[in-house]
Structures are given as C-alpha cells and as structure tokens.
Coordinates of C-alpha atoms and ligand atoms in Angstrom, one line a residue:
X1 CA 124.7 -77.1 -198.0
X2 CA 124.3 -74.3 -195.7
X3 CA 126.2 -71.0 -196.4
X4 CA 127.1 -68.2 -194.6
X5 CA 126.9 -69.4 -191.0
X6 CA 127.7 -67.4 -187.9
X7 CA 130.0 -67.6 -185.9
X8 CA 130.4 -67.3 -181.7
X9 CA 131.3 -63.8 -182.2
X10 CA 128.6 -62.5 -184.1
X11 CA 126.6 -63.4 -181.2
X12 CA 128.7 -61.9 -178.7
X13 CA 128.9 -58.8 -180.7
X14 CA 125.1 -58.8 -180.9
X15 CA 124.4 -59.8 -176.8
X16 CA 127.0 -56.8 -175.6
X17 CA 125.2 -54.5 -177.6
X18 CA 121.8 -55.4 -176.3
X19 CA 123.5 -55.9 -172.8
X20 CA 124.5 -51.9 -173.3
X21 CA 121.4 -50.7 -174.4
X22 CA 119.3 -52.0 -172.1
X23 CA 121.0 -50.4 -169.1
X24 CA 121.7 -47.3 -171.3
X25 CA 118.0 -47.1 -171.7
X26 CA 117.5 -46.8 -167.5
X27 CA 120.6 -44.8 -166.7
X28 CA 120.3 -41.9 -169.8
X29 CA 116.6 -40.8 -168.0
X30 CA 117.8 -41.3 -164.5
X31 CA 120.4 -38.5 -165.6
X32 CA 117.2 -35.9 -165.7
X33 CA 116.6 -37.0 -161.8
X34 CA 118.1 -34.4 -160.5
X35 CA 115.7 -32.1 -162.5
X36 CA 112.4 -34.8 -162.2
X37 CA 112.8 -33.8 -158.2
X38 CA 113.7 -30.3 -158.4
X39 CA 109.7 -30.8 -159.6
X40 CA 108.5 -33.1 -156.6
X41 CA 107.8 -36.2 -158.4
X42 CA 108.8 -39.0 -157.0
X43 CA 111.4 -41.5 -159.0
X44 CA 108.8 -44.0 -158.2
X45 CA 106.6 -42.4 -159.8
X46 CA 108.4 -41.7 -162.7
X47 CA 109.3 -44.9 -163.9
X48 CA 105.6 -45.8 -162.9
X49 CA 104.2 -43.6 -165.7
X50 CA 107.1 -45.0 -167.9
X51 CA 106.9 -48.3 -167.6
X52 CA 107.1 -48.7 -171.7
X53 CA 111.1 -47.4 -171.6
X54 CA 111.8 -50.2 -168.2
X55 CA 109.4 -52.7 -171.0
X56 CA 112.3 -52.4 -173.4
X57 CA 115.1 -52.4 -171.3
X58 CA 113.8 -55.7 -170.1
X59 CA 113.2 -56.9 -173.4
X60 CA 116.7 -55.7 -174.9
X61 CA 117.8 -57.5 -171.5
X62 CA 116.4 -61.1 -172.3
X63 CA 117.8 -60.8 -176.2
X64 CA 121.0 -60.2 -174.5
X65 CA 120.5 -63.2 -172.8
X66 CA 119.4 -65.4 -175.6
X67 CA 122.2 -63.9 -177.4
X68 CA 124.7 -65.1 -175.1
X69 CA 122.8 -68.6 -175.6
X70 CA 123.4 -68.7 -179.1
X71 CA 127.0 -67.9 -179.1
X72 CA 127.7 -70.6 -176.4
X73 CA 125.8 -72.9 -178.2
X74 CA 127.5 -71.9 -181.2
X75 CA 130.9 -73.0 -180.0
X76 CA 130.0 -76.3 -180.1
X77 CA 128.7 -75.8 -183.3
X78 CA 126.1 -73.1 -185.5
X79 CA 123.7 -76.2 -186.5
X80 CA 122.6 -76.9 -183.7
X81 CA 120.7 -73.9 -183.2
X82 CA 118.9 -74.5 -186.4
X83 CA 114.5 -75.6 -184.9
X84 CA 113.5 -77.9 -186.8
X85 CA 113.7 -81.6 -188.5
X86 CA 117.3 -81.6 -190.7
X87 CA 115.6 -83.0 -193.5
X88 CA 113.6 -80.1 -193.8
X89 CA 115.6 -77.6 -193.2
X90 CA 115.9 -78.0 -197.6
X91 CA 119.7 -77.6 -197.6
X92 CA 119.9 -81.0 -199.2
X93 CA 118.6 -80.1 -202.4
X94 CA 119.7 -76.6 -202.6
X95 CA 121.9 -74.3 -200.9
X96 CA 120.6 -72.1 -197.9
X97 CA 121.8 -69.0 -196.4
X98 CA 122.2 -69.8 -192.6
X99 CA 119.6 -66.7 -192.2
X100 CA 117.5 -68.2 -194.6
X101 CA 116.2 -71.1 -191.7
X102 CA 114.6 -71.3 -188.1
X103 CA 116.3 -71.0 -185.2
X104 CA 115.5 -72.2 -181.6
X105 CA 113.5 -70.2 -179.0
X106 CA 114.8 -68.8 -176.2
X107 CA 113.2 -72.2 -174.3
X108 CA 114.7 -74.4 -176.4
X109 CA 118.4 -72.8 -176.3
X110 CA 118.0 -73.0 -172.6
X111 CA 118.3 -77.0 -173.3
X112 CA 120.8 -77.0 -175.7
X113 CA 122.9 -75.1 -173.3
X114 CA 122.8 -77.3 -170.2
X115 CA 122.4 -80.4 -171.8
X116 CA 125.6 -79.6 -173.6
X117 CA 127.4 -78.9 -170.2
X118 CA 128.3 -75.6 -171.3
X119 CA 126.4 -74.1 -168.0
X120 CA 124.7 -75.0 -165.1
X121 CA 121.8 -73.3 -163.6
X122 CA 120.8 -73.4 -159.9
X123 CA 116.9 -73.3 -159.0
X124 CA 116.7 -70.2 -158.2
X125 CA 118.4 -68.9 -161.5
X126 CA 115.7 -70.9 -163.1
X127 CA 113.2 -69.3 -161.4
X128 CA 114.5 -66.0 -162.4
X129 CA 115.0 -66.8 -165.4
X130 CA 111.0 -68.7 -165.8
X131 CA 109.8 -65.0 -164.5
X132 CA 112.1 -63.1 -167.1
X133 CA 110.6 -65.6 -169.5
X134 CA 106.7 -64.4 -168.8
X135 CA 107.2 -61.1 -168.0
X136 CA 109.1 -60.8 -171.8
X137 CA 106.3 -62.9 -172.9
X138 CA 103.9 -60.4 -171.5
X139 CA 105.2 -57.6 -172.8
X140 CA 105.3 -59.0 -176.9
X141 CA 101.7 -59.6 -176.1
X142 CA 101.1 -56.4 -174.5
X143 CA 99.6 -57.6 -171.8
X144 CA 101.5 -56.6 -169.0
X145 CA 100.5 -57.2 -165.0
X146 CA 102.2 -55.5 -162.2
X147 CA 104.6 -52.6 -162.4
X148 CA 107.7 -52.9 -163.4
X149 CA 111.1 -51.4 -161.5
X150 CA 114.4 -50.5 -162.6
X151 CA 115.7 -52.0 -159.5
X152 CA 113.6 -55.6 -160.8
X153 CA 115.9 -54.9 -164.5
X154 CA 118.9 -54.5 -162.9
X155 CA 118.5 -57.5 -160.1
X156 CA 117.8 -59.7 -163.1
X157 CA 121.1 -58.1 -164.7
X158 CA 122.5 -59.3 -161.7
X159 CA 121.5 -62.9 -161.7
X160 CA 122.0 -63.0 -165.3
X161 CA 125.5 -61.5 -164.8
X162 CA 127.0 -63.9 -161.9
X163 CA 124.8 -67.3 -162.6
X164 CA 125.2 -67.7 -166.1
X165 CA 128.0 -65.3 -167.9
X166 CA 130.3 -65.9 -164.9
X167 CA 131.6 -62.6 -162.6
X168 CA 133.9 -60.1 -165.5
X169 CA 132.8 -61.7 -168.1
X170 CA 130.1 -59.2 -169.1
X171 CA 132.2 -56.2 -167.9
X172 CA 135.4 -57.3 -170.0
X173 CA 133.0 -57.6 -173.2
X174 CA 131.0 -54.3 -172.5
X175 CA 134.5 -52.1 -172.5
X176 CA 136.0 -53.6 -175.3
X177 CA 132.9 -53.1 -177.8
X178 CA 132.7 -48.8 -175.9
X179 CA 136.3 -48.6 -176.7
X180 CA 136.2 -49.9 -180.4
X181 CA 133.6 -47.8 -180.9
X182 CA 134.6 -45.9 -184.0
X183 CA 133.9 -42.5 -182.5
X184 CA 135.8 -43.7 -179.7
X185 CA 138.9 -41.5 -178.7
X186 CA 138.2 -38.7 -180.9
X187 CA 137.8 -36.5 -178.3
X188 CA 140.5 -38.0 -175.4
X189 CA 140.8 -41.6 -175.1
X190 CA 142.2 -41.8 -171.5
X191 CA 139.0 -39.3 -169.8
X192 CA 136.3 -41.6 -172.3
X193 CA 138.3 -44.7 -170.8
X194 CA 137.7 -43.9 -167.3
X195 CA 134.0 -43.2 -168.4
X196 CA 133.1 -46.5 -167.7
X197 CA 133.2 -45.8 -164.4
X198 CA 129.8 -44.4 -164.8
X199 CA 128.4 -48.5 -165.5
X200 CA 130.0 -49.1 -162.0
X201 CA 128.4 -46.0 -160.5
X202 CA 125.4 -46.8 -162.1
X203 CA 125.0 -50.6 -160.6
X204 CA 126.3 -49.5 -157.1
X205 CA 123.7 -47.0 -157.3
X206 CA 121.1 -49.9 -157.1
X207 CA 122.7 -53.1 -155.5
X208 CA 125.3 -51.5 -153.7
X209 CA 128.6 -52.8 -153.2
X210 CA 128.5 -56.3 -152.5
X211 CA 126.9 -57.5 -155.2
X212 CA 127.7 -55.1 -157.9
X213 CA 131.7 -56.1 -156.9
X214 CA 130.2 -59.7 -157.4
X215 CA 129.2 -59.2 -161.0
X216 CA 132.4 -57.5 -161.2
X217 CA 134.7 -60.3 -160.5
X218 CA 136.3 -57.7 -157.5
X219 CA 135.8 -57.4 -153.2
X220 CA 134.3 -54.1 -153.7
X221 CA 133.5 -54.2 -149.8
X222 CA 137.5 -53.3 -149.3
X223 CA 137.9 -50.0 -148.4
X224 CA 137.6 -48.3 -151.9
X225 CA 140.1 -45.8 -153.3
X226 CA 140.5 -43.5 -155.7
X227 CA 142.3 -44.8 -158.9
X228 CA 144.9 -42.8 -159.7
X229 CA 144.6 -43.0 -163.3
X230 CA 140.5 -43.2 -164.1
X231 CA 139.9 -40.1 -161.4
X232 CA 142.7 -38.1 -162.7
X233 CA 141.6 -38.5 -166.5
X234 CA 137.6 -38.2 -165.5
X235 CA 138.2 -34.7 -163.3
X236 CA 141.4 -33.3 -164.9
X237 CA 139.6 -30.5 -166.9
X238 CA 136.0 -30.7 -165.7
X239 CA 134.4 -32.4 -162.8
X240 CA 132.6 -35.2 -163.9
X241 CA 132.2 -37.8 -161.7
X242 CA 134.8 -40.1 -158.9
X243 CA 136.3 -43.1 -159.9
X244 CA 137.2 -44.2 -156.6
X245 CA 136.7 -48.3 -157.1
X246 CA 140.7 -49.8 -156.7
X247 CA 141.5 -51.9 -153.8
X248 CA 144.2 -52.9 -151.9
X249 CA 145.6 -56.2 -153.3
X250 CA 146.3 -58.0 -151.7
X251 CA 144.3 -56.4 -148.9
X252 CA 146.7 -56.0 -146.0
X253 CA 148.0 -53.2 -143.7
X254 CA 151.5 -53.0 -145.8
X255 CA 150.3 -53.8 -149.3
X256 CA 151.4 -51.4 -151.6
X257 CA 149.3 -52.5 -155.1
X258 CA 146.4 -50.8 -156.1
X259 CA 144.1 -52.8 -158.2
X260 CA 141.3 -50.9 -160.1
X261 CA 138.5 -52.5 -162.1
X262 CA 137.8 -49.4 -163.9
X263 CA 140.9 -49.6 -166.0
X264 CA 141.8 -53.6 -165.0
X265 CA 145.7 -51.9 -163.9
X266 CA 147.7 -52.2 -161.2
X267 CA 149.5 -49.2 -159.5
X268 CA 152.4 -49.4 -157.3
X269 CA 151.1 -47.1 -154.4
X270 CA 153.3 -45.7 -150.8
X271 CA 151.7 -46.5 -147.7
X272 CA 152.4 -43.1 -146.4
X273 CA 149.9 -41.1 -143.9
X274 CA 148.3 -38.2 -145.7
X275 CA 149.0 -34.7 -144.9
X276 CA 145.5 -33.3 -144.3
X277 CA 145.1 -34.1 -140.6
X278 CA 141.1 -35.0 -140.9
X279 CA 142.2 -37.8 -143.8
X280 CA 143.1 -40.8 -141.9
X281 CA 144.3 -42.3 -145.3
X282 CA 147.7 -44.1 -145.9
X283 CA 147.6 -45.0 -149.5
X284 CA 149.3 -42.4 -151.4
X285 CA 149.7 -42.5 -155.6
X286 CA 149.5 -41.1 -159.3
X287 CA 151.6 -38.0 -158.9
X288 CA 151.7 -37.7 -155.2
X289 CA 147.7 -37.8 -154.3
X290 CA 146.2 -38.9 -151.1
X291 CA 144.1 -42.0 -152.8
X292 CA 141.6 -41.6 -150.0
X293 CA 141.0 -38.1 -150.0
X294 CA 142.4 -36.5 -153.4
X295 CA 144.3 -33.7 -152.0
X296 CA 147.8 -33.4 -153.4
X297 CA 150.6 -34.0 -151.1
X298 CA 153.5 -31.6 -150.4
X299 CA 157.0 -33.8 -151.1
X300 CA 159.5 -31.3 -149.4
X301 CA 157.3 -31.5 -146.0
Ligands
LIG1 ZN1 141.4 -47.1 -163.0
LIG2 ZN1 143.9 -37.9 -147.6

C-alpha cells in the first residue's frame, strides 16, 4: 500500500508560497529604486545585470504553477500523479511512503489536468505557457538566451493568474497564508492587513489597471477610492503607502457601497460633495473622510 499521501492542500500551501516568493523576489529590490536612480542607472539596466534574481523568480513562478497542477489533479485523486507503470511503482509487495515514488513532470500534469476537465486552456495560454516551459528549461540548464524582464515575470503571472487559477483565486489564497503567518499581528494586525495593498500597488505598477483588476476578480477602471479602513490603518501613525482601490458598487451616480479588494468589505458610504472646493469628490466615509481626497470633513458646517 501507499502511505502517507498528500493531500490538495499541501499543494496549495506549497504553490502560494512559491506564488509569494517569486514576486517577493522582484518587488523587495525594486524597493532600493528610488536609491538605484538617485545613482543614474537605469532600471533597465539593473535588472539586466541581475538577470540571476528575475531567473528565480521565474523559476519559483513555474513551481507555483506546477504546484497548482498537482493540487488540482489531486482532487480527483493523489495516484494519479504518481509517473510511472503501477506495477512498478513496488507498493504491492511492500508499503511505500507517497514521497518514496515518481511523480509526473510539469508536461505530463499539463494532460492530467485537461484531460480530466478540471481546466481548459486557450492557444494562446499554451503558448505562454510552451515559452515558460523553455525559458524554465533554460535556466536548470544554464543556458539562458535573451534577457529576461520583470515586466515578462509578471505578464506570465498574469496569464497564469486569469487563464488557469481563475480571477481572486490567487489573491484570496496569497492573504490568507500572510495572515496566518505566525508572526502575523504581533505588531498590529489591522495596519499589516492593509499591507497587502502593497501586492496591488506592486501589479498596477506594471500592468496597470485593467488587467491587474482582471486578475483581481474587480473593475479596477471605476473611478478608484480610498478605502476607509486599509488607508486609515496603513497611514494612521506613519505614512506608508495609499490604499485607494474600493469602488462604487454598484457603480452608479447614487450608490452608496463601497467595495474594496484590499480588505474584501463593504462600507456603507454618503454621497455627499466634499468640502475642499478643488475636490470634486462625493463619496464621503470611515469617520467623516472625503474618500476621494482624504481631507477630514467638518460635520457642524
Ligand atoms: Zn480595504
Ligand atoms: Zn475631497
């Protein structure tokens, strides 16, 4: 018999964390940029001389993916991700550890999971996916060709992201394995909560709107506004960064809920004009903030 065998969520567990480290990887150096062109060197060429840390990221990318494979796969069921003829696989005889045997490449998996029904890709997700496929290849090897981009990691993040996890899904996984975290909260849960917002920052930063709101599962092309929770918690004691990505929903003229994707809550907002004659906002929240513009409005004027 086979012991020990794995289950979808050890796979999950396993893909988010890749997932996380591979964009961790591009956005912790992109943090010295500020610095990089205080020195006149181009981004460009920055990530030209280090194309070994994009290398991993793309690499940590793919097992994400294949990782993601494996789990759907293994809803159906862990065997059949085991390579190789059952009869040799020795657990007839003997008992195996799950670990103990071959499992399918990425190639392989890729099968498994369409001809299952569990996804379907289109062409050009399978040529994305062929190109991940070599590039990976080339990189084991050590043979790389061409230079590789963080904006070429993050696109295939994208196509990844909407084609075969599905819009959310990624997002929902990532902030539930940073918030249980066991450091997580020790230092204020609400302001490391709204810290997410740097992911969304980070992928709006590259794709812009449209399709980052894609992967997101949200119309990020709505006007945007400040949530009243995530910016309150993220600038309360020290500026760190906006979190101005909730939308009207539904999006009309008198709607009066906030949605934010930050903190997936919705916030009963007043459609009042702001006070600050230059803001030409009407979406007022939290404890009496313009959501447009931040300033605090007066409640006797
Ligand atoms: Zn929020
Ligand atoms: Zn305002």
């Amino acid at each position: 018999m086979i012991k020990s065998k794995p289950e979808p969520k050890d796979f999950e567990k396993q893909s988010v964390q890749y997932l996380i480290q591979a964009l961790d990887l591009i956005r912790s150096n992109e943090e010295n940029f500020e610095f990089i062109e205080d020195c006149d060197v181009r981004k460009e060429d920055y990530w030209e001389y280090h194309q070994g840390i994009l290398n991993n990221s793309l690499t940590l990318l793919f097992l994400s993916l294949e990782n993601y494979l494996k789990k759907e796969i293994c809803r159906v069921s862990p065997l059949l991700l085991l390579a190789g003829e059952p009869k040799k696989w020795g657990s007839a005889k003997e008992s195996k550890k799950f670990s103990e045997l071959f499992i399918h490449q990425f190639d392989d998996l890729l099968v498994l999971y369409q001809e299952l029904g569990l996804g379907e890709l289109t062409p050009q997700t399978k040529t994305k996916l062929e190109d991940l496929r070599i590039k990976r290849n080339q990189i084991t090897h050590g043979v790389t060709e061409g230079i590789l981009t963080p904006n070429y990691v993050i696109e295939t993040f994208y196509t990844v992201a909407v084609h075969i996890w599905g819009p959310r899904k990624w997002w929902d996984q990532l902030k539930n394995h940073v918030f249980n975290e066991p450091l997580f909260g020790i230092y204020d849960s609400d302001h490391e909560k709204a810290s997410v917002t740097t992911y969304v920052e980070f992928l709006v930063s590259y794709l812009g709107k449209a399709k980052s709101g894609e992967m997101l599962g949200v119309n990020l092309k709505q006007r945007n506004y400040y949530c009243p929770s995530c910016h309150y918690w993220l600038n309360h004691e020290y500026d760190v960064t906006d979190s101005n990505y909730a939308i009207l929903s539904p999006n009309t003229p008198t709607s009066k809920n906030l949605y934010c994707v930050v903190c997936d809550q919705n916030y009963e907002v007043e459609r009042e004009n702001c006070q600050v004659p230059d803001c030409k906002g009407n979406v007022i929240g939290g404890d009496g903030y313009c959501l447009t513009c931040w300033s605090e409005q007066d409640e006797n004027r």
